[in-house]
Structures are given as C-alpha cells and as structure tokens.
C-alpha positions as protocol buffer text, in pm:
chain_id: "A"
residue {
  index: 1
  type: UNK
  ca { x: -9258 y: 3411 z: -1603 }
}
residue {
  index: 2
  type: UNK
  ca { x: -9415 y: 3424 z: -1227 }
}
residue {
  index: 3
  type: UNK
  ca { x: -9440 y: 3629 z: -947 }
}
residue {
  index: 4
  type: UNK
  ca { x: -9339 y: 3450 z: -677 }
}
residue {
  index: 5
  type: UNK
  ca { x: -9500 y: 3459 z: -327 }
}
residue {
  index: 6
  type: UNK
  ca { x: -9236 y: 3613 z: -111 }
}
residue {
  index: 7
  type: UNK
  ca { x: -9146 y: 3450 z: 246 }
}
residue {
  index: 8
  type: UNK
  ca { x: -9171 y: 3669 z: 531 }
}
residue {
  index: 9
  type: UNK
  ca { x: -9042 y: 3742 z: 848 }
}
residue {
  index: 10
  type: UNK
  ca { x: -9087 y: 3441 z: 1042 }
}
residue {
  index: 11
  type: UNK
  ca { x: -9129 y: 3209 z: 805 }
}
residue {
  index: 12
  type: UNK
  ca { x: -8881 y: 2937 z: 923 }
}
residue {
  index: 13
  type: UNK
  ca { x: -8691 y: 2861 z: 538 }
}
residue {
  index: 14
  type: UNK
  ca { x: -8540 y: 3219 z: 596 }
}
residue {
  index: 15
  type: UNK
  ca { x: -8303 y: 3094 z: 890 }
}
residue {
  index: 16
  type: UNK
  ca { x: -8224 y: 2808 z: 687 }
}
residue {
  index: 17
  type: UNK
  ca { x: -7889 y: 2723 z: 466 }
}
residue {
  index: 18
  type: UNK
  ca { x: -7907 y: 2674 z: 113 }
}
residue {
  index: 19
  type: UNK
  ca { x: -7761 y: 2413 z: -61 }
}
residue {
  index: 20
  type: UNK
  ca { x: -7572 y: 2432 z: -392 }
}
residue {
  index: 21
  type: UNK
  ca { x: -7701 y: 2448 z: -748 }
}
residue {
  index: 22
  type: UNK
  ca { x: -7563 y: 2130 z: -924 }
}
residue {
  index: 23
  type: UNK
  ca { x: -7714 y: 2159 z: -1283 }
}
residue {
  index: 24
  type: UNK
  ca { x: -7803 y: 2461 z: -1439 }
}
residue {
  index: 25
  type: UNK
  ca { x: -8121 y: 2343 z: -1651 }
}
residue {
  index: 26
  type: UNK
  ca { x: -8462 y: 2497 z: -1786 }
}
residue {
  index: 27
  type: UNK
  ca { x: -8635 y: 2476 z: -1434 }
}
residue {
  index: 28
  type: UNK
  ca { x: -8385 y: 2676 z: -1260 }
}
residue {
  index: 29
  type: UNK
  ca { x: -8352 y: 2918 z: -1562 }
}
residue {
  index: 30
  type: UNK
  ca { x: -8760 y: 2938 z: -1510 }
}
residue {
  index: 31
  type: UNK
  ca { x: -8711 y: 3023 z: -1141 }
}
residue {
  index: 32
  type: UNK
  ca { x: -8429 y: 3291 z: -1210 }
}
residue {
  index: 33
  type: UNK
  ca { x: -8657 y: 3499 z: -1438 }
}
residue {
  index: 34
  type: UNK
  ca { x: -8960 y: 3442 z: -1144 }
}
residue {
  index: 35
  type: UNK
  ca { x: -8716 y: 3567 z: -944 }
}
residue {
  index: 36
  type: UNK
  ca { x: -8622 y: 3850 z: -1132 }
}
residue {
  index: 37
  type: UNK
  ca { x: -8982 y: 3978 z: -1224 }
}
residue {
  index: 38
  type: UNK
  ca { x: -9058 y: 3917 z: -825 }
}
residue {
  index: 39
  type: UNK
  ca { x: -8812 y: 4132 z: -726 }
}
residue {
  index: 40
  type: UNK
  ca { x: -8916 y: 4437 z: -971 }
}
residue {
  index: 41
  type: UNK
  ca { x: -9216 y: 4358 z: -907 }
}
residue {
  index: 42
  type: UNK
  ca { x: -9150 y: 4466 z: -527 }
}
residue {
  index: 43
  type: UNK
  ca { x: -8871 y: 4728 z: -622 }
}
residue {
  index: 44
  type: UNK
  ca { x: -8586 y: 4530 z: -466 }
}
residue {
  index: 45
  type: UNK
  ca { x: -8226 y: 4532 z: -540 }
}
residue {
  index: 46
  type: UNK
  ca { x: -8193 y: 4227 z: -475 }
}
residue {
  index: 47
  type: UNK
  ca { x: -8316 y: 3868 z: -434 }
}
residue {
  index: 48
  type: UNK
  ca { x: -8223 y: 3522 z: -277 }
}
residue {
  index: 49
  type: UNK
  ca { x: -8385 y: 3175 z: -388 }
}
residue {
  index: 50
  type: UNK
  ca { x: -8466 y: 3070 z: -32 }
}
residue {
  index: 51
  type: UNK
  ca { x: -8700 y: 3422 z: -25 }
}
residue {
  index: 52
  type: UNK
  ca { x: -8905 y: 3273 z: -228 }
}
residue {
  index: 53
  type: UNK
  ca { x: -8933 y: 2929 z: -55 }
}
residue {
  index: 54
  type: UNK
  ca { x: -8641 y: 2804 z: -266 }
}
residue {
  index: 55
  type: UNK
  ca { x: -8339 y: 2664 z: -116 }
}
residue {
  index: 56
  type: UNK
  ca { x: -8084 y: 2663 z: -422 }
}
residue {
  index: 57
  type: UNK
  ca { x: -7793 y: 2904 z: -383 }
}
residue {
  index: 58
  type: UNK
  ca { x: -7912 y: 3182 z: -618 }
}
residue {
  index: 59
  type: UNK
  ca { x: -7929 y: 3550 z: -614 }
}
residue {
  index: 60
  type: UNK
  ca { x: -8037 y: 3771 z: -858 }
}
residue {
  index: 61
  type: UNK
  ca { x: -7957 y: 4157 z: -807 }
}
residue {
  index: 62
  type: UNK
  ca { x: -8095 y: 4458 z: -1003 }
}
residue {
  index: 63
  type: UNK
  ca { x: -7900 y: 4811 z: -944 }
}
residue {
  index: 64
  type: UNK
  ca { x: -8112 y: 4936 z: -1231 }
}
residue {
  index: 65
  type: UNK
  ca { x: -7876 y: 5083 z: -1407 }
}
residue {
  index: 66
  type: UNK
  ca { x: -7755 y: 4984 z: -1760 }
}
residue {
  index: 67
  type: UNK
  ca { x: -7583 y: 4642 z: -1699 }
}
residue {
  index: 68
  type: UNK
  ca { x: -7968 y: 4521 z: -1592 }
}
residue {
  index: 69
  type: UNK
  ca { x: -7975 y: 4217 z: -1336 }
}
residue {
  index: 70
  type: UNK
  ca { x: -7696 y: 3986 z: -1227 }
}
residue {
  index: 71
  type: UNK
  ca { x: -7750 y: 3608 z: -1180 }
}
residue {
  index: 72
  type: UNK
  ca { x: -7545 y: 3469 z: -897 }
}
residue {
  index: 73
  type: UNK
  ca { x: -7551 y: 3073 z: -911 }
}
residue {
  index: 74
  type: UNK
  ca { x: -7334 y: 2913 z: -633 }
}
residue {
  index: 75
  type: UNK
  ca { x: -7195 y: 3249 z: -514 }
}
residue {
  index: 76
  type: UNK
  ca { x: -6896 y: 3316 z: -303 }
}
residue {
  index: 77
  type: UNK
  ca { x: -6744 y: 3604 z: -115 }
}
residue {
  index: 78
  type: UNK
  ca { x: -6338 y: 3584 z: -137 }
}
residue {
  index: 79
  type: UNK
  ca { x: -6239 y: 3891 z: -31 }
}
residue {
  index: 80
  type: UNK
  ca { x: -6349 y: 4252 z: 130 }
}
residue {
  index: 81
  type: UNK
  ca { x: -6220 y: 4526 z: 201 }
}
residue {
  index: 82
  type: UNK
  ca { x: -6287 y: 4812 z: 447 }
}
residue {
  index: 83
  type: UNK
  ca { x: -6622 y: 4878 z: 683 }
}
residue {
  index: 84
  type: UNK
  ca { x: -6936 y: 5118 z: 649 }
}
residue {
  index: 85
  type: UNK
  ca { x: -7252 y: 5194 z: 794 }
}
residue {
  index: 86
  type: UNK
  ca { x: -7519 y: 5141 z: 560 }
}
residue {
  index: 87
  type: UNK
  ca { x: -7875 y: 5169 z: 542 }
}
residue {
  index: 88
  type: UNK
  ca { x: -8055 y: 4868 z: 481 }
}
residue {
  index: 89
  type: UNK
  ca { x: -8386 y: 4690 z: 393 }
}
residue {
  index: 90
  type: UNK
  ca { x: -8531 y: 4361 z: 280 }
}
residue {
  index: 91
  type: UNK
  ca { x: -8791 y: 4205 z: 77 }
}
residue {
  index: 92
  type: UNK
  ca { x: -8888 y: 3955 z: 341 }
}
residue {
  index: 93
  type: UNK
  ca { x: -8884 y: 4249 z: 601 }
}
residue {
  index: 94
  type: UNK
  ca { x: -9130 y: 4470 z: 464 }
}
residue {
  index: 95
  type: UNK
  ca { x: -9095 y: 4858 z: 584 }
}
residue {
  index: 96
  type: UNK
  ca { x: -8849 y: 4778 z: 790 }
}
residue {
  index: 97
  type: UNK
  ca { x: -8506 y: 4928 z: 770 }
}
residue {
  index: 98
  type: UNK
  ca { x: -8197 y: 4975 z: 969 }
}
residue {
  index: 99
  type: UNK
  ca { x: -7791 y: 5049 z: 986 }
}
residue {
  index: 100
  type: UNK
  ca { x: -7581 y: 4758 z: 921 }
}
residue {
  index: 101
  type: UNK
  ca { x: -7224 y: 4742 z: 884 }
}
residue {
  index: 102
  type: UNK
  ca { x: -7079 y: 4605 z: 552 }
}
residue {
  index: 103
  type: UNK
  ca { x: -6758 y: 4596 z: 349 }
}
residue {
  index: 104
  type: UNK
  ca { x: -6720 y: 4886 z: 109 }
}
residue {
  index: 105
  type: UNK
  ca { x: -6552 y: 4590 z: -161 }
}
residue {
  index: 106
  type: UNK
  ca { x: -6612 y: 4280 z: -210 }
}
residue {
  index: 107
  type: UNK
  ca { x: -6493 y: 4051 z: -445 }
}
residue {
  index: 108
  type: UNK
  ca { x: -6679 y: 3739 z: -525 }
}
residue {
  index: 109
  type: UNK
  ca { x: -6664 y: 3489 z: -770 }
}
residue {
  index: 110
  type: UNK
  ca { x: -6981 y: 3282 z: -891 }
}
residue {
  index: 111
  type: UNK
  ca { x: -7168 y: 3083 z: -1236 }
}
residue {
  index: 112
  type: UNK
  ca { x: -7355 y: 3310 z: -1464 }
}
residue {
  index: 113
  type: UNK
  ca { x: -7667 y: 3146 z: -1599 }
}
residue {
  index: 114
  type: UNK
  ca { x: -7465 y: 3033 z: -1913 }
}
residue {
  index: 115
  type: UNK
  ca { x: -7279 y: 2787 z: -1698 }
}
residue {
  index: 116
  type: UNK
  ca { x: -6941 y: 3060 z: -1685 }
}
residue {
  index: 117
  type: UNK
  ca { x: -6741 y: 3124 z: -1357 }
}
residue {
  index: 118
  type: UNK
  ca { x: -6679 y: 3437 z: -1305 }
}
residue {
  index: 119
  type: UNK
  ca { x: -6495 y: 3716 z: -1080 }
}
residue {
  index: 120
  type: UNK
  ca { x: -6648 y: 4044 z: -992 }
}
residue {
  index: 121
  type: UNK
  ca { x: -6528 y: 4347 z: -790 }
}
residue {
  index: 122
  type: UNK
  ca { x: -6744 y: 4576 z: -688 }
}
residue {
  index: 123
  type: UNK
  ca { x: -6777 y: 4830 z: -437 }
}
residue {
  index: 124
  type: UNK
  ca { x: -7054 y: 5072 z: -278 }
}
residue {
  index: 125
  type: UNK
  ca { x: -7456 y: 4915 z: -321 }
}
residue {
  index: 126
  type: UNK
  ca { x: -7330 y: 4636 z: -533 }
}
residue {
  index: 127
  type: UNK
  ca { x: -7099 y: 4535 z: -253 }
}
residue {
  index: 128
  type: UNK
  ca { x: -7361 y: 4576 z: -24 }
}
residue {
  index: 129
  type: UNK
  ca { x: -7645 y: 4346 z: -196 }
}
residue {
  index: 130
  type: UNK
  ca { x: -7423 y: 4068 z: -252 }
}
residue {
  index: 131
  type: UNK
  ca { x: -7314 y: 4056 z: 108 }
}
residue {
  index: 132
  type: UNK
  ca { x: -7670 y: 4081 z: 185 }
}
residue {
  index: 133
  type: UNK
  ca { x: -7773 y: 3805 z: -55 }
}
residue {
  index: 134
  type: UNK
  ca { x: -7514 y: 3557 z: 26 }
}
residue {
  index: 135
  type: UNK
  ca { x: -7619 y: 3612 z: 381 }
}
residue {
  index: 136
  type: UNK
  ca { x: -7943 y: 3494 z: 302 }
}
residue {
  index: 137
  type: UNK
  ca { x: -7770 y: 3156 z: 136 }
}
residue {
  index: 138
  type: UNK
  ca { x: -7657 y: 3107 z: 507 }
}
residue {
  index: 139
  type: UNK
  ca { x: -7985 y: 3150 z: 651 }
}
residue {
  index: 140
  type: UNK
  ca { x: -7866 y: 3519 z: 781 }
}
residue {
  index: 141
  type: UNK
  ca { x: -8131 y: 3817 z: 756 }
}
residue {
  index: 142
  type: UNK
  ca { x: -8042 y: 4190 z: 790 }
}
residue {
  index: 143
  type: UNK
  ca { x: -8170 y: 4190 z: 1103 }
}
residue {
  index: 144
  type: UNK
  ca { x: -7972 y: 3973 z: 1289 }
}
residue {
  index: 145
  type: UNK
  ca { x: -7667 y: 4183 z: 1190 }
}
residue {
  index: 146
  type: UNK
  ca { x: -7840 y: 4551 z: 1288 }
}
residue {
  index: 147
  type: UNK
  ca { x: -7684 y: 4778 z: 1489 }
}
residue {
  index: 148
  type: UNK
  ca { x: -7896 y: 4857 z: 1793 }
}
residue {
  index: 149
  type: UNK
  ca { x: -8114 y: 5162 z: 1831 }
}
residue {
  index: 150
  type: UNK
  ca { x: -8126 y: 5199 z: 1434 }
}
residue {
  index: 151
  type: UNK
  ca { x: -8431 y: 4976 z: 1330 }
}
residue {
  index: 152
  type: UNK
  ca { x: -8715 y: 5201 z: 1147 }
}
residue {
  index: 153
  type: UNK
  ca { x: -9063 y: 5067 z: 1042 }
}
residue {
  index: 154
  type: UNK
  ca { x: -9191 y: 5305 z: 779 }
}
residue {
  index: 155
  type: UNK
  ca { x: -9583 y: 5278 z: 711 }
}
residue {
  index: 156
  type: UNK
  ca { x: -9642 y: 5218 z: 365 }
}
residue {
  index: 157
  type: UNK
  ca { x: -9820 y: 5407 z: 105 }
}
residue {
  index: 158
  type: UNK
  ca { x: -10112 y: 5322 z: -23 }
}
C-alpha cells in the first residue's frame, strides 16, 4: 500500500475520459487500496483513478462513517432526483471550494471489487461524491460546473 502522487489542477489527464476496467486482477486491487490510503491520507471523501494519473474507471469514496470506503469499478449514474446547492471541494483543487449544483439522489449501479454488480441509492454527501467522481471518469472537474461568484481559496494551515 502507496500513497499516490495526486494530479493537480492543470495537469492535462484531469480533462481526460477514462476508459473502462475490463479485468478486475491483483494490480488494480493494488491501486484501489493506493487509492484509498491516498485519499485519507489527504482527508478526502472521495477519489477517482485518473487523480492519480490513472485512467481506469474507478472511484473509491470514504464518508467515514461505519460502512468504511466504497469501491466503484465501471460506475454508472441511472437515475437522480431533485437539485441542491452544495458546497464543494477537490483533491486535485487544493483549498479551493465553491457552490455547485447536484442531485439530492442518485442511483447508480457499478462492480464491487469482488467482481459483483451492484445498485445503490443514496442521497445527501453520498449522492454528491459519486456525481462528483463519475464526473471525473468524464474528464469533468468541480470547477467547470461552479456557480459564478461562489469560488473560495482558503489558505491552509500549517
């Protein structure tokens, strides 16, 4: 297990799509626990492949609550339902946050890493990331989708 070096705003593989996971073997098991401990390592809800120079359609997403992550292999977004402003951030956009409209449910079916389809519903933050994640498959960042006058850059600690 890795931490992965995270790609940044501007790097070029953001704004690129991602292409689907064929075979679910020990390297790509390998890159979904690097991808996991990256994005704890950084605090983030969630994480796409292609931010970390990856371009496999895989999220991994953290609420950090007592379910633990979610592996998303091939996701897909059937359904939503409803609209909300919602304040957002992202790994590859360090400090920078802004409003963003998103459904308040989604429903989305994708493989676990055991090789199983599944369907989940969800609503509220966990609606949120995996709209946010899935953009990222597409080569779509949060900040493409802000809505004007809202974009913050908060210094970081140190």
């Amino acid at each position: 297990m890795a931490i992965r070096k995270l790609r940044l705003e501007g790097d070029e593989i953001l704004c690129k799509k991602s292409r689907e996971v064929e075979t679910i073997d020990d390297k790509l098991q390998i890159l979904i626990d690097d991808m996991i401990d990256t994005m704890h390592k950084y605090n983030g809800v969630g994480l796409a492949a292609v931010q970390v120079g990856v371009l496999k359609r895989v999220v991994v997403i953290d609420l950090y609550d007592e379910k633990g992550p979610i592996v998303l292999i091939n996701p897909v977004i059937l359904k939503t339902k409803g609209e909300h402003e919602v304040d957002e951030g992202c790994l590859s956009f360090p400090n920078k946050f802004a409003k963003v409209k998103r459904p308040e449910e989604v429903t989305a079916e994708y493989t676990d890493r055991e090789g199983k389809r599944v369907k989940i519903k969800a609503k509220d933050l966990l609606a949120q990331a995996i709209c946010h994640e899935c953009d990222h498959l597409e080569g779509e960042v949060f900040i493409d989708k802000i809505l004007p006058g809202t974009l913050e850059y908060v210094e970081a600690e140190n």
